mmCIF file of C-alpha atoms in Angstrom:
data_model
loop_
_atom_site.group_PDB
_atom_site.id
_atom_site.type_symbol
_atom_site.label_atom_id
_atom_site.label_comp_id
_atom_site.label_asym_id
_atom_site.label_seq_id
_atom_site.Cartn_x
_atom_site.Cartn_y
_atom_site.Cartn_z
ATOM 1 C CA UNK A 1 29.970 -41.696 19.239
ATOM 2 C CA UNK A 2 31.114 -45.269 19.782
ATOM 3 C CA UNK A 3 29.611 -48.366 20.954
ATOM 4 C CA UNK A 4 30.287 -47.545 24.514
ATOM 5 C CA UNK A 5 27.481 -44.768 24.091
ATOM 6 C CA UNK A 6 25.060 -47.377 22.923
ATOM 7 C CA UNK A 7 23.133 -50.096 24.952
ATOM 8 C CA UNK A 8 25.237 -52.741 26.747
ATOM 9 C CA UNK A 9 24.212 -55.644 28.760
ATOM 10 C CA UNK A 10 26.164 -57.253 31.584
ATOM 11 C CA UNK A 11 25.865 -60.797 33.191
ATOM 12 C CA UNK A 12 27.135 -62.533 36.367
ATOM 13 C CA UNK A 13 26.058 -65.734 38.081
ATOM 14 C CA UNK A 14 26.646 -67.020 41.641
ATOM 15 C CA UNK A 15 26.937 -70.878 41.687
ATOM 16 C CA UNK A 16 27.447 -73.904 43.858
ATOM 17 C CA UNK A 17 30.977 -74.684 42.902
ATOM 18 C CA UNK A 18 33.872 -73.926 40.688
ATOM 19 C CA UNK A 19 33.510 -76.773 38.041
ATOM 20 C CA UNK A 20 31.348 -75.281 35.299
ATOM 21 C CA UNK A 21 30.214 -78.679 34.175
ATOM 22 C CA UNK A 22 28.627 -79.491 37.193
ATOM 23 C CA UNK A 23 27.909 -76.171 39.279
ATOM 24 C CA UNK A 24 24.366 -74.938 39.547
ATOM 25 C CA UNK A 25 23.215 -71.613 39.389
ATOM 26 C CA UNK A 26 21.952 -69.797 42.744
ATOM 27 C CA UNK A 27 21.907 -66.334 41.544
ATOM 28 C CA UNK A 28 21.916 -64.783 38.213
ATOM 29 C CA UNK A 29 21.832 -61.037 37.046
ATOM 30 C CA UNK A 30 21.582 -59.523 33.518
ATOM 31 C CA UNK A 31 21.702 -55.812 33.582
ATOM 32 C CA UNK A 32 20.912 -53.339 30.934
ATOM 33 C CA UNK A 33 22.839 -50.031 30.383
ATOM 34 C CA UNK A 34 21.281 -47.786 27.897
ATOM 35 C CA UNK A 35 24.069 -45.275 28.143
ATOM 36 C CA UNK A 36 26.909 -44.482 30.720
ATOM 37 C CA UNK A 37 25.552 -44.261 34.145
ATOM 38 C CA UNK A 38 22.380 -46.094 33.394
ATOM 39 C CA UNK A 39 21.789 -49.538 34.851
ATOM 40 C CA UNK A 40 18.714 -51.580 34.955
ATOM 41 C CA UNK A 41 19.293 -55.211 36.367
ATOM 42 C CA UNK A 42 17.193 -58.177 36.300
ATOM 43 C CA UNK A 43 18.519 -60.350 39.118
ATOM 44 C CA UNK A 44 16.844 -63.868 40.216
ATOM 45 C CA UNK A 45 17.572 -65.997 43.309
ATOM 46 C CA UNK A 46 17.367 -69.619 42.196
ATOM 47 C CA UNK A 47 16.930 -72.822 44.174
ATOM 48 C CA UNK A 48 19.451 -74.943 42.586
ATOM 49 C CA UNK A 49 17.764 -78.118 43.465
ATOM 50 C CA UNK A 50 20.820 -79.516 45.256
ATOM 51 C CA UNK A 51 22.535 -78.591 48.385
ATOM 52 C CA UNK A 52 24.758 -75.465 48.437
ATOM 53 C CA UNK A 53 28.195 -76.398 49.652
ATOM 54 C CA UNK A 54 29.526 -74.660 52.579
ATOM 55 C CA UNK A 55 32.465 -73.318 50.760
ATOM 56 C CA UNK A 56 30.016 -71.749 48.183
ATOM 57 C CA UNK A 57 28.032 -70.091 50.780
ATOM 58 C CA UNK A 58 31.155 -68.611 52.232
ATOM 59 C CA UNK A 59 31.878 -67.010 48.917
ATOM 60 C CA UNK A 60 28.359 -65.633 48.133
ATOM 61 C CA UNK A 61 26.380 -65.916 51.379
ATOM 62 C CA UNK A 62 23.496 -67.967 49.922
ATOM 63 C CA UNK A 63 22.616 -70.937 51.875
ATOM 64 C CA UNK A 64 20.555 -73.887 50.910
ATOM 65 C CA UNK A 65 17.744 -73.049 53.176
ATOM 66 C CA UNK A 66 17.641 -69.409 52.004
ATOM 67 C CA UNK A 67 17.659 -70.528 48.248
ATOM 68 C CA UNK A 68 14.911 -73.093 49.074
ATOM 69 C CA UNK A 69 12.635 -70.611 50.760
ATOM 70 C CA UNK A 70 13.056 -67.605 48.585
ATOM 71 C CA UNK A 71 14.533 -68.885 45.242
ATOM 72 C CA UNK A 72 12.704 -69.660 42.105
ATOM 73 C CA UNK A 73 12.552 -72.979 40.749
ATOM 74 C CA UNK A 74 15.445 -73.581 38.455
ATOM 75 C CA UNK A 75 13.291 -74.483 35.107
ATOM 76 C CA UNK A 76 11.330 -71.211 35.624
ATOM 77 C CA UNK A 77 14.187 -68.927 36.409
ATOM 78 C CA UNK A 78 16.657 -70.310 33.900
ATOM 79 C CA UNK A 79 13.959 -70.241 31.123
ATOM 80 C CA UNK A 80 13.681 -66.408 31.630
ATOM 81 C CA UNK A 81 17.504 -66.041 31.583
ATOM 82 C CA UNK A 82 17.694 -68.165 28.479
ATOM 83 C CA UNK A 83 14.778 -65.800 26.907
ATOM 84 C CA UNK A 84 16.684 -62.544 27.779
ATOM 85 C CA UNK A 85 20.020 -64.062 26.323
ATOM 86 C CA UNK A 86 18.075 -65.018 23.035
ATOM 87 C CA UNK A 87 16.807 -61.506 22.874
ATOM 88 C CA UNK A 88 20.436 -60.118 23.479
ATOM 89 C CA UNK A 89 21.866 -62.367 20.772
ATOM 90 C CA UNK A 90 19.046 -61.464 18.226
ATOM 91 C CA UNK A 91 19.464 -57.907 18.968
ATOM 92 C CA UNK A 92 23.275 -58.118 18.546
ATOM 93 C CA UNK A 93 23.727 -55.979 21.661
ATOM 94 C CA UNK A 94 27.149 -56.577 23.367
ATOM 95 C CA UNK A 95 27.110 -58.610 26.568
ATOM 96 C CA UNK A 96 29.821 -57.823 29.227
ATOM 97 C CA UNK A 97 31.096 -60.598 31.317
ATOM 98 C CA UNK A 98 34.050 -61.224 33.577
ATOM 99 C CA UNK A 99 35.693 -64.670 32.704
ATOM 100 C CA UNK A 100 33.001 -65.557 30.070
ATOM 101 C CA UNK A 101 34.094 -69.471 29.905
ATOM 102 C CA UNK A 102 33.074 -70.019 33.487
ATOM 103 C CA UNK A 103 29.687 -68.227 33.375
ATOM 104 C CA UNK A 104 28.642 -69.096 29.965
ATOM 105 C CA UNK A 105 29.472 -72.784 30.284
ATOM 106 C CA UNK A 106 27.742 -72.934 33.643
ATOM 107 C CA UNK A 107 24.564 -71.411 32.098
ATOM 108 C CA UNK A 108 24.925 -73.595 28.898
ATOM 109 C CA UNK A 109 24.896 -76.792 31.051
ATOM 110 C CA UNK A 110 22.023 -75.596 33.137
ATOM 111 C CA UNK A 111 20.052 -74.596 30.116
ATOM 112 C CA UNK A 112 20.534 -78.130 28.946
ATOM 113 C CA UNK A 113 19.405 -79.601 32.268
ATOM 114 C CA UNK A 114 16.261 -77.536 32.820
ATOM 115 C CA UNK A 115 15.231 -75.823 29.539
ATOM 116 C CA UNK A 116 16.314 -78.496 27.055
ATOM 117 C CA UNK A 117 18.259 -75.951 24.927
ATOM 118 C CA UNK A 118 21.911 -74.843 24.637
ATOM 119 C CA UNK A 119 22.844 -71.300 25.324
ATOM 120 C CA UNK A 120 21.659 -69.224 22.496
ATOM 121 C CA UNK A 121 23.975 -68.775 19.295
ATOM 122 C CA UNK A 122 25.203 -65.324 18.253
ATOM 123 C CA UNK A 123 25.960 -63.585 21.640
ATOM 124 C CA UNK A 124 28.772 -60.755 21.123
ATOM 125 C CA UNK A 125 30.666 -61.053 24.229
ATOM 126 C CA UNK A 126 32.954 -58.650 25.850
ATOM 127 C CA UNK A 127 35.086 -60.475 28.563
ATOM 128 C CA UNK A 128 36.542 -57.863 30.879
ATOM 129 C CA UNK A 129 39.219 -60.347 32.148
ATOM 130 C CA UNK A 130 40.395 -61.196 28.754
ATOM 131 C CA UNK A 131 40.425 -57.390 27.658
ATOM 132 C CA UNK A 132 42.345 -56.321 30.839
ATOM 133 C CA UNK A 133 44.833 -58.998 30.200
ATOM 134 C CA UNK A 134 45.201 -57.649 26.653
ATOM 135 C CA UNK A 135 45.071 -53.903 26.963
ATOM 136 C CA UNK A 136 46.202 -53.235 30.644
ATOM 137 C CA UNK A 137 49.861 -53.852 31.412
ATOM 138 C CA UNK A 138 49.759 -52.933 35.198
ATOM 139 C CA UNK A 139 51.174 -55.774 37.243
ATOM 140 C CA UNK A 140 49.101 -57.355 39.921
ATOM 141 C CA UNK A 141 46.243 -59.657 40.378
ATOM 142 C CA UNK A 142 43.452 -59.557 37.827
ATOM 143 C CA UNK A 143 40.468 -61.024 39.738
ATOM 144 C CA UNK A 144 37.325 -58.951 39.515
ATOM 145 C CA UNK A 145 37.603 -57.931 43.294
ATOM 146 C CA UNK A 146 41.377 -56.848 42.721
ATOM 147 C CA UNK A 147 40.665 -54.961 39.572
ATOM 148 C CA UNK A 148 37.855 -53.175 41.280
ATOM 149 C CA UNK A 149 39.891 -52.214 44.216
ATOM 150 C CA UNK A 150 42.670 -50.898 42.081
ATOM 151 C CA UNK A 151 40.369 -48.714 40.136
ATOM 152 C CA UNK A 152 38.316 -47.531 43.183
ATOM 153 C CA UNK A 153 35.127 -49.487 42.469
ATOM 154 C CA UNK A 154 33.572 -50.370 45.772
ATOM 155 C CA UNK A 155 30.999 -53.000 45.721
ATOM 156 C CA UNK A 156 29.969 -56.180 47.720
ATOM 157 C CA UNK A 157 32.042 -58.902 45.792
ATOM 158 C CA UNK A 158 30.284 -62.183 44.813
ATOM 159 C CA UNK A 159 26.846 -60.894 44.312
ATOM 160 C CA UNK A 160 25.677 -61.312 40.924
ATOM 161 C CA UNK A 161 24.124 -58.006 40.462
ATOM 162 C CA UNK A 162 27.149 -56.056 41.989
ATOM 163 C CA UNK A 163 29.503 -58.194 39.980
ATOM 164 C CA UNK A 164 27.956 -57.588 36.626
ATOM 165 C CA UNK A 165 27.847 -53.787 37.208
ATOM 166 C CA UNK A 166 31.314 -53.789 38.447
ATOM 167 C CA UNK A 167 32.359 -55.713 35.148
ATOM 168 C CA UNK A 168 30.485 -53.084 33.195
ATOM 169 C CA UNK A 169 32.227 -50.159 35.082
ATOM 170 C CA UNK A 170 35.797 -51.770 34.591
ATOM 171 C CA UNK A 171 35.079 -51.876 30.678
ATOM 172 C CA UNK A 172 34.309 -48.200 30.651
ATOM 173 C CA UNK A 173 37.472 -47.474 32.715
ATOM 174 C CA UNK A 174 39.701 -49.717 30.318
ATOM 175 C CA UNK A 175 38.205 -47.820 27.408
ATOM 176 C CA UNK A 176 39.209 -44.459 28.888
ATOM 177 C CA UNK A 177 42.742 -45.931 29.516
ATOM 178 C CA UNK A 178 42.953 -47.148 25.991
ATOM 179 C CA UNK A 179 41.715 -44.829 23.099
ATOM 180 C CA UNK A 180 41.954 -47.548 20.544
ATOM 181 C CA UNK A 181 39.478 -49.853 22.319
ATOM 182 C CA UNK A 182 36.156 -47.968 21.665
ATOM 183 C CA UNK A 183 37.266 -47.790 17.910
ATOM 184 C CA UNK A 184 37.238 -51.480 17.477
ATOM 185 C CA UNK A 185 33.854 -52.922 16.890
ATOM 186 C CA UNK A 186 32.201 -55.310 19.351
ATOM 187 C CA UNK A 187 32.108 -58.001 16.735
ATOM 188 C CA UNK A 188 35.843 -57.593 15.798
ATOM 189 C CA UNK A 189 36.664 -57.751 19.560
ATOM 190 C CA UNK A 190 34.587 -60.968 20.172
ATOM 191 C CA UNK A 191 36.600 -62.543 17.505
ATOM 192 C CA UNK A 192 39.766 -61.322 18.651
ATOM 193 C CA UNK A 193 39.289 -62.487 22.045
ATOM 194 C CA UNK A 194 39.348 -66.221 20.975
ATOM 195 C CA UNK A 195 42.910 -65.748 19.883
ATOM 196 C CA UNK A 196 43.895 -63.488 22.883
ATOM 197 C CA UNK A 197 42.455 -66.042 25.256
ATOM 198 C CA UNK A 198 44.704 -68.784 23.885
ATOM 199 C CA UNK A 199 47.796 -66.436 23.981
ATOM 200 C CA UNK A 200 46.949 -65.781 27.587
ATOM 201 C CA UNK A 201 46.652 -69.328 28.572
ATOM 202 C CA UNK A 202 50.148 -69.768 26.820
ATOM 203 C CA UNK A 203 51.645 -67.048 28.975
ATOM 204 C CA UNK A 204 50.028 -68.494 32.133
ATOM 205 C CA UNK A 205 51.279 -72.046 31.404
ATOM 206 C CA UNK A 206 54.850 -70.602 30.755
ATOM 207 C CA UNK A 207 54.753 -68.879 34.262
ATOM 208 C CA UNK A 208 53.424 -72.058 35.946
ATOM 209 C CA UNK A 209 56.286 -74.165 34.431
ATOM 210 C CA UNK A 210 58.818 -71.679 35.362
ATOM 211 C CA UNK A 211 57.634 -71.642 39.073
ATOM 212 C CA UNK A 212 56.907 -75.312 39.196
ATOM 213 C CA UNK A 213 53.420 -75.012 39.828
ATOM 214 C CA UNK A 214 50.470 -77.001 38.482
ATOM 215 C CA UNK A 215 48.309 -75.483 35.508
ATOM 216 C CA UNK A 216 45.400 -76.802 33.747
ATOM 217 C CA UNK A 217 44.881 -75.262 30.403
ATOM 218 C CA UNK A 218 41.619 -74.166 29.043
ATOM 219 C CA UNK A 219 41.722 -72.709 25.586
ATOM 220 C CA UNK A 220 38.039 -72.540 24.781
ATOM 221 C CA UNK A 221 36.388 -68.947 24.850
ATOM 222 C CA UNK A 222 33.600 -67.627 25.323
ATOM 223 C CA UNK A 223 32.548 -71.182 26.510
ATOM 224 C CA UNK A 224 33.703 -74.813 26.896
ATOM 225 C CA UNK A 225 31.983 -76.781 24.138
ATOM 226 C CA UNK A 226 29.453 -79.370 25.346
ATOM 227 C CA UNK A 227 30.381 -82.920 24.851
ATOM 228 C CA UNK A 228 28.319 -85.995 25.700
ATOM 229 C CA UNK A 229 30.831 -87.294 28.101
ATOM 230 C CA UNK A 230 30.507 -84.057 30.113
ATOM 231 C CA UNK A 231 29.750 -84.370 33.803
ATOM 232 C CA UNK A 232 26.262 -83.522 34.910
#
């Protein structure tokens, strides 16, 4: 038995934009898997308190009007999410996320705005984007939708619940492909991903320089540290 046979949580958010410093959460999901094949999600539609840009609606389908009519107020919803993450951190249960620096940075800033607290300390994060870059040498895109298509995971992309479950399924697939992965403890993987992420930024920057395209490094994992000068 390995940690893959024990409880795992998976998280995803849908937001108002791509800048994690300013994006607001419009949908969140934290799902629990007690064992392989089991899935119990807690999904929240949230009124972000600001208009949802048309570009964001085109991605996830949530309009300002729908969020205002059906969504929870951000203070209430985000406190729930903060409490769930606090319980996960306290229980030392691994949390699966695809591209953790985006979602966790968004949530950290939202918690500071609406809950008055930073993201809980002590989360053990398994980032399927970072892990696929490290353990899967197959060429091709590594967006969540492209990885899901490659491994025959059918789901409605850009829905927080579906994306969280797809991330969890991808982790199980990667573990089947790599016998070593389940033998590495989640805590060790968490620590290793901090270095792997920087190495992956090095590689991406080198590719960008070679092709003459712009590239903005982001070396922080699993989230971007908060600074007083951060945009609000």
